[in-house]
Short mmCIF file of C-alpha atoms in Angstrom, two decimals:
data_model
loop_
_atom_site.label_atom_id
_atom_site.label_comp_id
_atom_site.label_asym_id
_atom_site.label_seq_id
_atom_site.Cartn_x
_atom_site.Cartn_y
_atom_site.Cartn_z
CA MET A 1 201.44 79.92 170.65
CA SER A 2 202.37 80.97 174.18
CA ASP A 3 198.91 81.98 175.37
CA ILE A 4 196.38 79.71 177.05
CA TYR A 5 192.99 79.50 175.32
CA PRO A 6 189.98 78.16 177.22
CA ILE A 7 187.50 75.83 175.54
CA ALA A 8 184.23 76.83 177.21
CA VAL A 9 180.61 76.03 176.39
CA PRO A 10 179.66 78.68 173.79
CA LYS A 11 176.26 80.36 173.71
CA TRP A 12 174.72 79.37 170.38
CA GLY A 13 171.52 81.45 170.40
CA ILE A 14 169.56 83.24 173.14
CA GLU A 15 167.72 80.06 174.14
CA MET A 16 170.85 78.04 174.96
CA VAL A 17 171.60 77.52 178.65
CA GLU A 18 173.70 74.34 178.51
CA GLY A 19 175.25 71.86 176.11
CA THR A 20 176.09 68.16 176.15
CA ILE A 21 179.34 66.91 174.66
CA ASN A 22 178.61 64.09 172.23
CA THR A 23 182.12 63.47 170.90
CA TRP A 24 185.63 64.76 171.41
CA ASN A 25 187.18 64.71 167.93
CA LYS A 26 190.60 65.46 169.41
CA GLN A 27 192.37 63.76 172.29
CA GLU A 28 194.54 65.29 174.99
CA GLY A 29 197.97 65.97 173.51
CA ASP A 30 196.76 66.32 169.91
CA VAL A 31 198.03 69.19 167.80
CA ILE A 32 195.19 71.51 166.77
CA ALA A 33 195.15 73.86 163.82
CA LYS A 34 192.84 76.84 163.57
CA GLY A 35 189.55 75.61 162.09
CA ASP A 36 189.92 72.01 163.29
CA GLU A 37 186.73 70.39 164.56
CA VAL A 38 187.48 69.80 168.24
CA PHE A 39 184.19 68.47 169.64
CA GLU A 40 180.51 67.96 168.84
CA MET A 41 177.96 69.36 171.28
CA GLU A 42 174.19 69.00 171.45
CA SER A 43 172.11 71.98 172.48
CA ASP A 44 168.42 72.65 171.92
CA LYS A 45 168.04 69.43 169.89
CA ILE A 46 170.81 70.32 167.42
CA ILE A 47 174.34 68.91 167.26
CA ASN A 48 176.90 71.64 166.55
CA VAL A 49 180.60 71.33 165.80
CA TRP A 50 183.05 73.58 167.67
CA ASP A 51 185.89 74.75 165.43
CA SER A 52 189.08 75.91 167.09
CA PRO A 53 189.76 79.62 166.60
CA VAL A 54 193.47 79.16 167.43
CA ASP A 55 196.46 76.92 166.77
CA GLY A 56 197.95 74.95 169.62
CA ILE A 57 197.87 71.67 171.52
CA LEU A 58 194.90 70.22 173.40
CA ARG A 59 196.63 70.27 176.77
CA ARG A 60 193.62 69.43 178.95
CA VAL A 61 190.29 67.68 178.46
CA ILE A 62 188.18 68.45 181.53
CA ALA A 63 184.66 67.39 180.50
CA ASP A 64 183.65 63.83 179.61
CA GLU A 65 181.50 62.83 176.68
CA GLY A 66 177.83 62.57 177.57
CA ASP A 67 178.02 65.20 180.31
CA ALA A 68 175.90 68.38 180.21
CA HIS A 69 177.49 71.69 181.21
CA PRO A 70 176.10 75.25 181.50
CA VAL A 71 177.11 78.00 179.10
CA GLY A 72 180.54 79.28 180.06
CA ALA A 73 181.71 76.09 181.78
CA LEU A 74 185.31 75.11 181.06
CA LEU A 75 185.62 71.99 178.89
CA GLY A 76 189.31 71.98 178.06
CA VAL A 77 192.42 74.05 177.42
CA ILE A 78 194.45 74.77 174.29
CA ALA A 79 198.00 76.01 174.76
CA GLY A 80 201.41 75.87 173.15
CA ALA A 81 204.09 73.32 174.00
CA ASP A 82 206.10 76.06 175.72
CA VAL A 83 203.43 76.61 178.39
CA ASP A 84 204.28 74.58 181.49
CA ASP A 85 201.75 72.40 183.31
CA ALA A 86 201.78 74.58 186.43
CA ALA A 87 200.62 77.58 184.42
CA ILE A 88 197.79 75.56 182.91
CA ASP A 89 196.75 74.22 186.32
CA ALA A 90 196.65 77.77 187.68
CA PHE A 91 194.63 78.96 184.68
CA ILE A 92 192.04 76.21 185.23
CA ALA A 93 191.82 76.94 188.96
CA ASN A 94 191.23 80.64 188.33
CA PHE A 95 188.95 80.32 185.31
CA SER A 96 186.13 82.85 185.55
CA GLY A 97 183.50 80.90 183.63
CA GLU A 98 183.28 83.23 180.64
CA ALA A 99 181.76 81.58 177.57
CA ALA A 100 183.98 81.12 174.58
CA GLU A 101 182.74 83.13 171.65
CA ALA A 102 180.65 81.21 169.17
CA PRO A 103 181.94 81.08 165.59
CA ALA A 104 181.07 84.11 163.49
CA GLU A 105 179.08 81.95 161.10
CA GLU A 106 176.11 79.86 162.20
CA PRO A 107 177.46 76.44 163.27
CA ALA A 108 176.44 73.64 160.97
CA ALA A 109 174.74 70.52 162.21
CA ALA A 110 177.21 67.68 162.58
CA PRO A 111 177.06 65.22 159.68
CA ALA A 112 175.63 61.83 160.37
CA PRO A 113 178.37 59.24 160.96
CA THR A 114 178.98 56.98 158.02
CA SER A 115 178.08 53.35 158.54
CA GLY A 116 179.59 50.12 157.45
CA GLY A 117 183.25 51.07 157.82
CA PRO A 118 185.68 49.19 160.06
CA ASN A 119 185.75 52.02 162.61
CA ASP A 120 182.03 52.76 162.49
CA ALA A 121 181.34 51.60 166.05
CA TYR A 122 184.26 53.68 167.31
CA THR A 123 183.01 56.87 165.66
CA ARG A 124 179.49 56.28 166.98
CA SER A 125 180.46 55.73 170.62
CA SER A 126 182.17 57.51 173.48
CA PRO A 127 185.08 56.11 175.54
CA THR A 128 182.64 55.36 178.38
CA VAL A 129 180.40 53.35 176.07
CA ARG A 130 183.36 51.45 174.60
CA LYS A 131 184.61 50.61 178.09
CA LEU A 132 181.15 49.31 179.11
CA ALA A 133 180.97 47.22 175.93
CA ASP A 134 184.33 45.62 176.77
CA GLU A 135 183.15 44.85 180.31
CA LEU A 136 179.91 43.25 179.10
CA GLY A 137 181.47 41.47 176.12
CA VAL A 138 179.33 43.34 173.58
CA ASP A 139 180.45 43.74 169.95
CA LEU A 140 179.70 47.39 169.21
CA ASN A 141 179.63 46.74 165.47
CA ALA A 142 176.50 44.65 166.04
CA VAL A 143 174.74 47.32 168.14
CA GLU A 144 172.19 49.66 166.58
CA GLY A 145 172.53 53.11 168.13
CA THR A 146 169.40 54.89 169.34
CA GLY A 147 171.15 58.17 170.09
CA ARG A 148 171.21 61.27 167.96
CA ARG A 149 172.42 60.44 164.42
CA GLY A 150 172.84 56.79 165.33
CA ARG A 151 175.23 57.19 168.24
CA ILE A 152 175.52 54.18 170.55
CA THR A 153 174.48 54.87 174.14
CA GLU A 154 175.18 52.98 177.38
CA ASP A 155 171.55 51.80 177.37
CA ASP A 156 172.07 50.37 173.87
CA VAL A 157 175.04 48.37 175.12
CA ARG A 158 173.18 47.08 178.17
CA ALA A 159 170.20 46.10 176.04
CA ALA A 160 172.52 44.24 173.63
CA ALA A 161 174.04 42.41 176.60
CA GLY A 162 170.58 41.34 177.79
CA GLY A 163 171.00 43.40 180.93
CA ASP A 164 167.85 45.50 180.76
CA GLY A 165 166.23 43.40 183.46
CA GLY A 166 162.87 43.75 181.85
CA GLY A 167 162.03 40.10 181.30
CA ASP A 168 159.42 39.29 178.68
CA ASP A 169 156.72 41.65 179.93
CA PHE A 170 158.01 44.86 178.32
CA ASP A 171 160.66 46.34 176.10
CA VAL A 172 163.13 48.93 177.35
CA ILE A 173 163.38 51.80 174.87
CA PRO A 174 166.21 54.15 175.83
CA MET A 175 165.57 57.86 175.43
CA THR A 176 167.44 59.45 172.57
CA ALA A 177 169.62 62.47 173.27
CA THR A 178 166.95 64.65 171.65
CA ARG A 179 164.19 63.19 173.82
CA LYS A 180 166.34 63.77 176.93
CA THR A 181 166.82 67.39 175.90
CA ILE A 182 163.08 67.83 175.36
CA ALA A 183 162.32 66.27 178.74
CA ARG A 184 164.81 68.47 180.54
CA ARG A 185 163.69 71.71 178.90
CA LEU A 186 159.97 71.12 179.36
CA THR A 187 160.40 70.02 182.98
CA GLN A 188 162.36 73.19 183.69
CA ALA A 189 159.79 75.32 181.84
CA LYS A 190 156.90 73.88 183.83
CA GLN A 191 158.75 74.35 187.11
CA ASP A 192 160.14 77.84 186.49
CA ILE A 193 157.43 79.56 184.43
CA PRO A 194 154.14 80.57 186.12
CA HIS A 195 151.74 79.42 183.42
CA TYR A 196 148.17 80.60 183.11
CA TYR A 197 145.67 79.72 180.38
CA LEU A 198 143.09 81.60 178.32
CA SER A 199 140.62 79.52 176.29
CA VAL A 200 138.35 80.73 173.48
CA GLN A 201 136.25 79.38 170.62
CA TRP A 202 136.41 80.77 167.09
CA ARG A 203 134.26 80.18 164.04
CA LEU A 204 136.33 79.14 161.04
CA ASP A 205 133.73 79.30 158.28
CA GLY A 206 135.21 82.44 156.75
CA LEU A 207 138.75 81.10 157.03
CA LEU A 208 137.75 77.81 155.37
CA ALA A 209 136.04 79.65 152.53
CA HIS A 210 139.13 81.83 152.06
CA ARG A 211 141.36 78.76 152.01
CA ALA A 212 139.22 77.08 149.37
CA LYS A 213 139.44 80.20 147.20
CA LEU A 214 143.24 80.37 147.57
CA ASN A 215 143.67 76.71 146.68
CA GLU A 216 141.48 77.01 143.59
CA SER A 217 144.16 79.13 141.96
CA GLY A 218 146.67 76.25 141.95
CA GLY A 219 150.29 76.43 143.05
CA GLN A 220 151.30 75.95 146.67
CA LYS A 221 148.43 74.46 148.67
CA VAL A 222 147.57 76.27 151.90
CA SER A 223 146.46 74.41 155.02
CA VAL A 224 144.19 75.63 157.80
CA ASN A 225 147.27 75.89 160.01
CA ASP A 226 149.09 78.02 157.44
CA LEU A 227 146.22 80.51 157.47
CA LEU A 228 146.11 80.52 161.27
CA VAL A 229 149.86 81.23 161.41
CA TYR A 230 149.28 84.01 158.86
CA CYS A 231 146.67 85.54 161.20
CA VAL A 232 148.90 85.05 164.24
CA GLY A 233 151.69 87.06 162.59
CA ARG A 234 149.39 90.02 162.08
CA ALA A 235 147.87 89.74 165.56
CA LEU A 236 151.36 89.86 167.08
CA MET A 237 151.96 93.17 165.31
CA ALA A 238 148.66 94.47 166.72
CA GLU A 239 149.53 93.30 170.26
CA PRO A 240 153.37 93.22 170.40
CA ARG A 241 153.43 92.74 174.18
CA VAL A 242 152.87 89.02 173.49
CA ASN A 243 155.59 88.90 170.81
CA ILE A 244 158.37 88.43 173.36
CA ASN A 245 161.16 86.40 174.87
CA VAL A 246 161.84 86.41 178.61
CA SER A 247 165.55 86.18 179.38
CA ASP A 248 167.77 87.21 182.30
CA ASP A 249 164.99 89.11 184.09
CA ALA A 250 164.33 91.17 180.96
CA VAL A 251 161.64 91.14 178.28
CA HIS A 252 162.84 91.18 174.67
CA GLN A 253 159.97 92.52 172.55
CA PHE A 254 160.43 91.55 168.90
CA LYS A 255 159.78 93.91 165.99
CA THR A 256 158.92 91.04 163.65
CA ALA A 257 156.67 88.02 164.11
CA ASN A 258 159.00 85.02 164.24
CA VAL A 259 156.46 82.26 164.73
CA SER A 260 157.67 78.82 165.85
CA VAL A 261 155.54 76.07 164.36
CA ALA A 262 155.60 72.77 166.24
CA ILE A 263 156.48 69.91 163.85
CA ALA A 264 156.11 66.32 165.05
CA THR A 265 158.73 63.72 164.05
CA ASP A 266 159.65 60.24 165.27
CA ASP A 267 162.51 61.84 167.21
CA GLY A 268 160.41 64.44 168.99
CA LEU A 269 158.60 67.74 168.57
CA TYR A 270 160.59 70.49 166.85
CA PRO A 271 159.54 74.17 167.15
CA VAL A 272 160.74 75.42 163.74
CA THR A 273 160.87 79.20 163.33
CA ILE A 274 159.17 80.93 160.40
CA ARG A 275 160.61 84.46 160.42
CA GLY A 276 158.88 87.71 159.52
CA VAL A 277 155.45 86.10 159.22
CA GLU A 278 153.72 89.49 159.11
CA ASN A 279 155.32 90.07 155.69
CA LEU A 280 154.53 86.63 154.23
CA SER A 281 151.56 85.45 152.20
CA PRO A 282 149.72 82.27 153.19
CA GLN A 283 151.46 80.51 150.27
CA ASP A 284 154.86 81.71 151.51
CA ILE A 285 154.08 80.35 154.97
CA ALA A 286 152.91 77.02 153.52
CA SER A 287 156.10 76.67 151.48
CA ALA A 288 158.40 77.60 154.38
CA THR A 289 156.61 75.23 156.77
CA ALA A 290 156.72 72.32 154.31
CA ALA A 291 160.45 72.84 153.73
CA ALA A 292 161.11 73.00 157.48
CA ALA A 293 159.09 69.82 158.03
CA ASP A 294 161.20 68.02 155.43
CA ARG A 295 164.39 69.14 157.18
CA ALA A 296 163.02 68.06 160.56
CA ARG A 297 162.13 64.59 159.35
CA SER A 298 165.45 64.11 157.57
CA GLY A 299 167.45 65.27 160.60
CA SER A 300 168.97 68.24 158.75
CA LEU A 301 167.63 71.13 160.82
CA THR A 302 170.12 73.85 161.74
CA GLN A 303 170.42 75.99 164.84
CA ASP A 304 168.90 78.85 162.87
CA ASP A 305 165.76 76.74 162.27
CA LEU A 306 165.19 76.30 165.99
CA SER A 307 166.23 79.69 167.37
CA GLY A 308 164.92 83.23 167.30
CA GLY A 309 161.24 82.40 167.80
CA SER A 310 159.03 85.02 169.44
CA PHE A 311 155.78 83.01 169.71
CA THR A 312 154.78 79.35 169.26
CA VAL A 313 151.79 77.76 167.54
CA SER A 314 151.03 74.10 168.32
CA ASN A 315 148.18 72.51 166.35
CA LEU A 316 146.94 69.00 167.15
CA GLY A 317 143.68 69.39 165.27
CA MET A 318 144.93 67.17 162.45
CA PHE A 319 145.23 64.36 165.01
CA GLY A 320 141.59 64.69 166.08
CA ILE A 321 142.29 66.60 169.31
CA ASN A 322 139.56 69.10 170.17
CA GLN A 323 141.30 71.02 172.94
CA PHE A 324 144.54 70.93 174.95
CA THR A 325 146.96 73.15 176.86
CA ALA A 326 150.62 73.45 175.89
CA ILE A 327 153.81 74.08 177.86
CA ILE A 328 155.60 77.32 176.97
CA ASN A 329 158.83 76.80 175.03
CA PRO A 330 161.35 79.12 176.77
CA PRO A 331 162.47 81.82 176.32
CA MET A 332 159.22 82.63 174.49
CA GLY A 333 156.45 84.18 176.56
CA ALA A 334 153.44 82.34 175.14
CA ILE A 335 152.23 79.37 173.10
CA LEU A 336 148.91 78.91 171.31
CA ALA A 337 147.35 75.43 171.37
CA LEU A 338 144.87 74.79 168.55
CA GLY A 339 142.33 71.98 168.34
CA ALA A 340 140.32 70.57 165.45
CA GLY A 341 137.58 72.55 163.75
CA THR A 342 134.29 70.72 164.27
CA GLU A 343 130.79 71.39 163.03
CA GLN A 344 128.62 72.57 165.93
CA PRO A 345 125.29 74.30 166.56
CA VAL A 346 125.77 78.08 166.74
CA VAL A 347 123.45 81.06 167.18
CA GLU A 348 123.73 83.62 164.39
CA ASN A 349 121.58 86.76 164.39
CA GLY A 350 119.24 85.11 166.86
CA GLU A 351 118.82 82.01 164.70
CA LEU A 352 120.17 78.52 165.38
CA THR A 353 122.42 77.24 162.63
CA THR A 354 125.62 75.19 162.26
CA GLY A 355 129.19 76.35 161.90
CA THR A 356 132.77 75.12 162.09
CA VAL A 357 134.14 75.95 165.53
CA MET A 358 137.69 75.59 166.85
CA ASN A 359 138.93 75.63 170.47
CA ALA A 360 142.12 77.57 171.18
CA THR A 361 144.06 77.92 174.44
CA LEU A 362 146.80 80.49 174.98
CA SER A 363 149.43 79.60 177.61
CA CYS A 364 151.13 82.73 178.96
CA ASP A 365 154.12 83.46 181.17
CA HIS A 366 152.58 85.51 183.97
CA ARG A 367 155.95 87.11 184.77
CA ALA A 368 155.73 89.11 181.54
CA ILE A 369 152.20 88.84 180.13
CA ASP A 370 149.18 89.90 182.19
CA GLY A 371 145.74 88.43 181.62
CA ALA A 372 144.44 91.60 179.98
CA VAL A 373 147.33 91.57 177.50
CA GLY A 374 146.80 87.91 176.65
CA SER A 375 143.10 88.60 176.17
CA ALA A 376 143.84 91.57 173.90
CA PHE A 377 146.02 89.35 171.72
CA LEU A 378 143.26 86.75 171.39
CA GLN A 379 140.80 89.48 170.43
CA ALA A 380 143.23 90.77 167.80
CA LEU A 381 143.67 87.25 166.45
CA LYS A 382 139.89 86.76 166.28
CA SER A 383 139.61 89.95 164.25
CA GLU A 384 142.24 88.69 161.81
CA ILE A 385 140.46 85.34 161.42
CA ASP A 386 137.03 86.96 161.00
CA GLY A 387 138.48 89.40 158.46
CA LEU A 388 139.64 86.75 155.98
#
């Protein structure tokens, strides 16, 4: 090839704003064939593999492993052997920052590195980590990686060398790459999004009775959360101004209810998207959520699982939490925080009785959702719950 091809951070999904290079699979000077896996990059809690769309030689590696770069940033250059260095230097100096196109097919999550082989430590570490291990006299083959998919981090090496400085009073637990991504995204969301909160109480007696009737028929068991997600999908169709993403000073109003359900794992909280909820039965939602939870806990989620959400539901009721507020997961415009249903005194037709009551708090992005709109959504959701 005689052309120069830029390797730039691709935009894998509307939510992606930056990516972190985990591993360069090719080194500067390596011959690259179209389809070769050139590097692995983490974005939005998923590790994707970038396949080269062209043949050539990796003439420049600009970005180091472990560094985060915004979408469109130049990472390296592929060119033919007939392209001189001056031309490549000029290309890099004048690079406009356009993102390389993502592959036509959804990128697959990078496979977990195999363990036990003679080069295992090499495949699970970056050049920077290997250099630090040499300096500290640490055998990488004896280090257990705490990074994504078992990768060895600099903190792992320092801990193995006894250099954490913590003494006997505490243990130093390095953040995984996923936890760092979560921390960065939520910090940015809290700083950039003007949150406001609407809190309500709903009676769940009708919903609980409906659930019991559904589960009597056998088959896929339906949880309280599955039924609430079912109601949310229909409420979003009734009040679509909450069924949105906010991106690039524009509001993207979805035509389907793509509800992100927060799933807790040891590696963090994953907002897994259940698409087209308004067209699903409670059993369909239960099945889709259970399958997504299995993928989350086994580390096999794909970019498609975590993208495309239009609204988030976070339920901590199963952990005994009565009420809480949640941080919006950008680019979505709102998130619903659900507490536990508890038996409480209630007044019904002027008489004091008991009922199962749940607290719910809607966090809204005030740039796109006004208080009246958020309130209208909660009213629509109440009607769906009461109508079961």
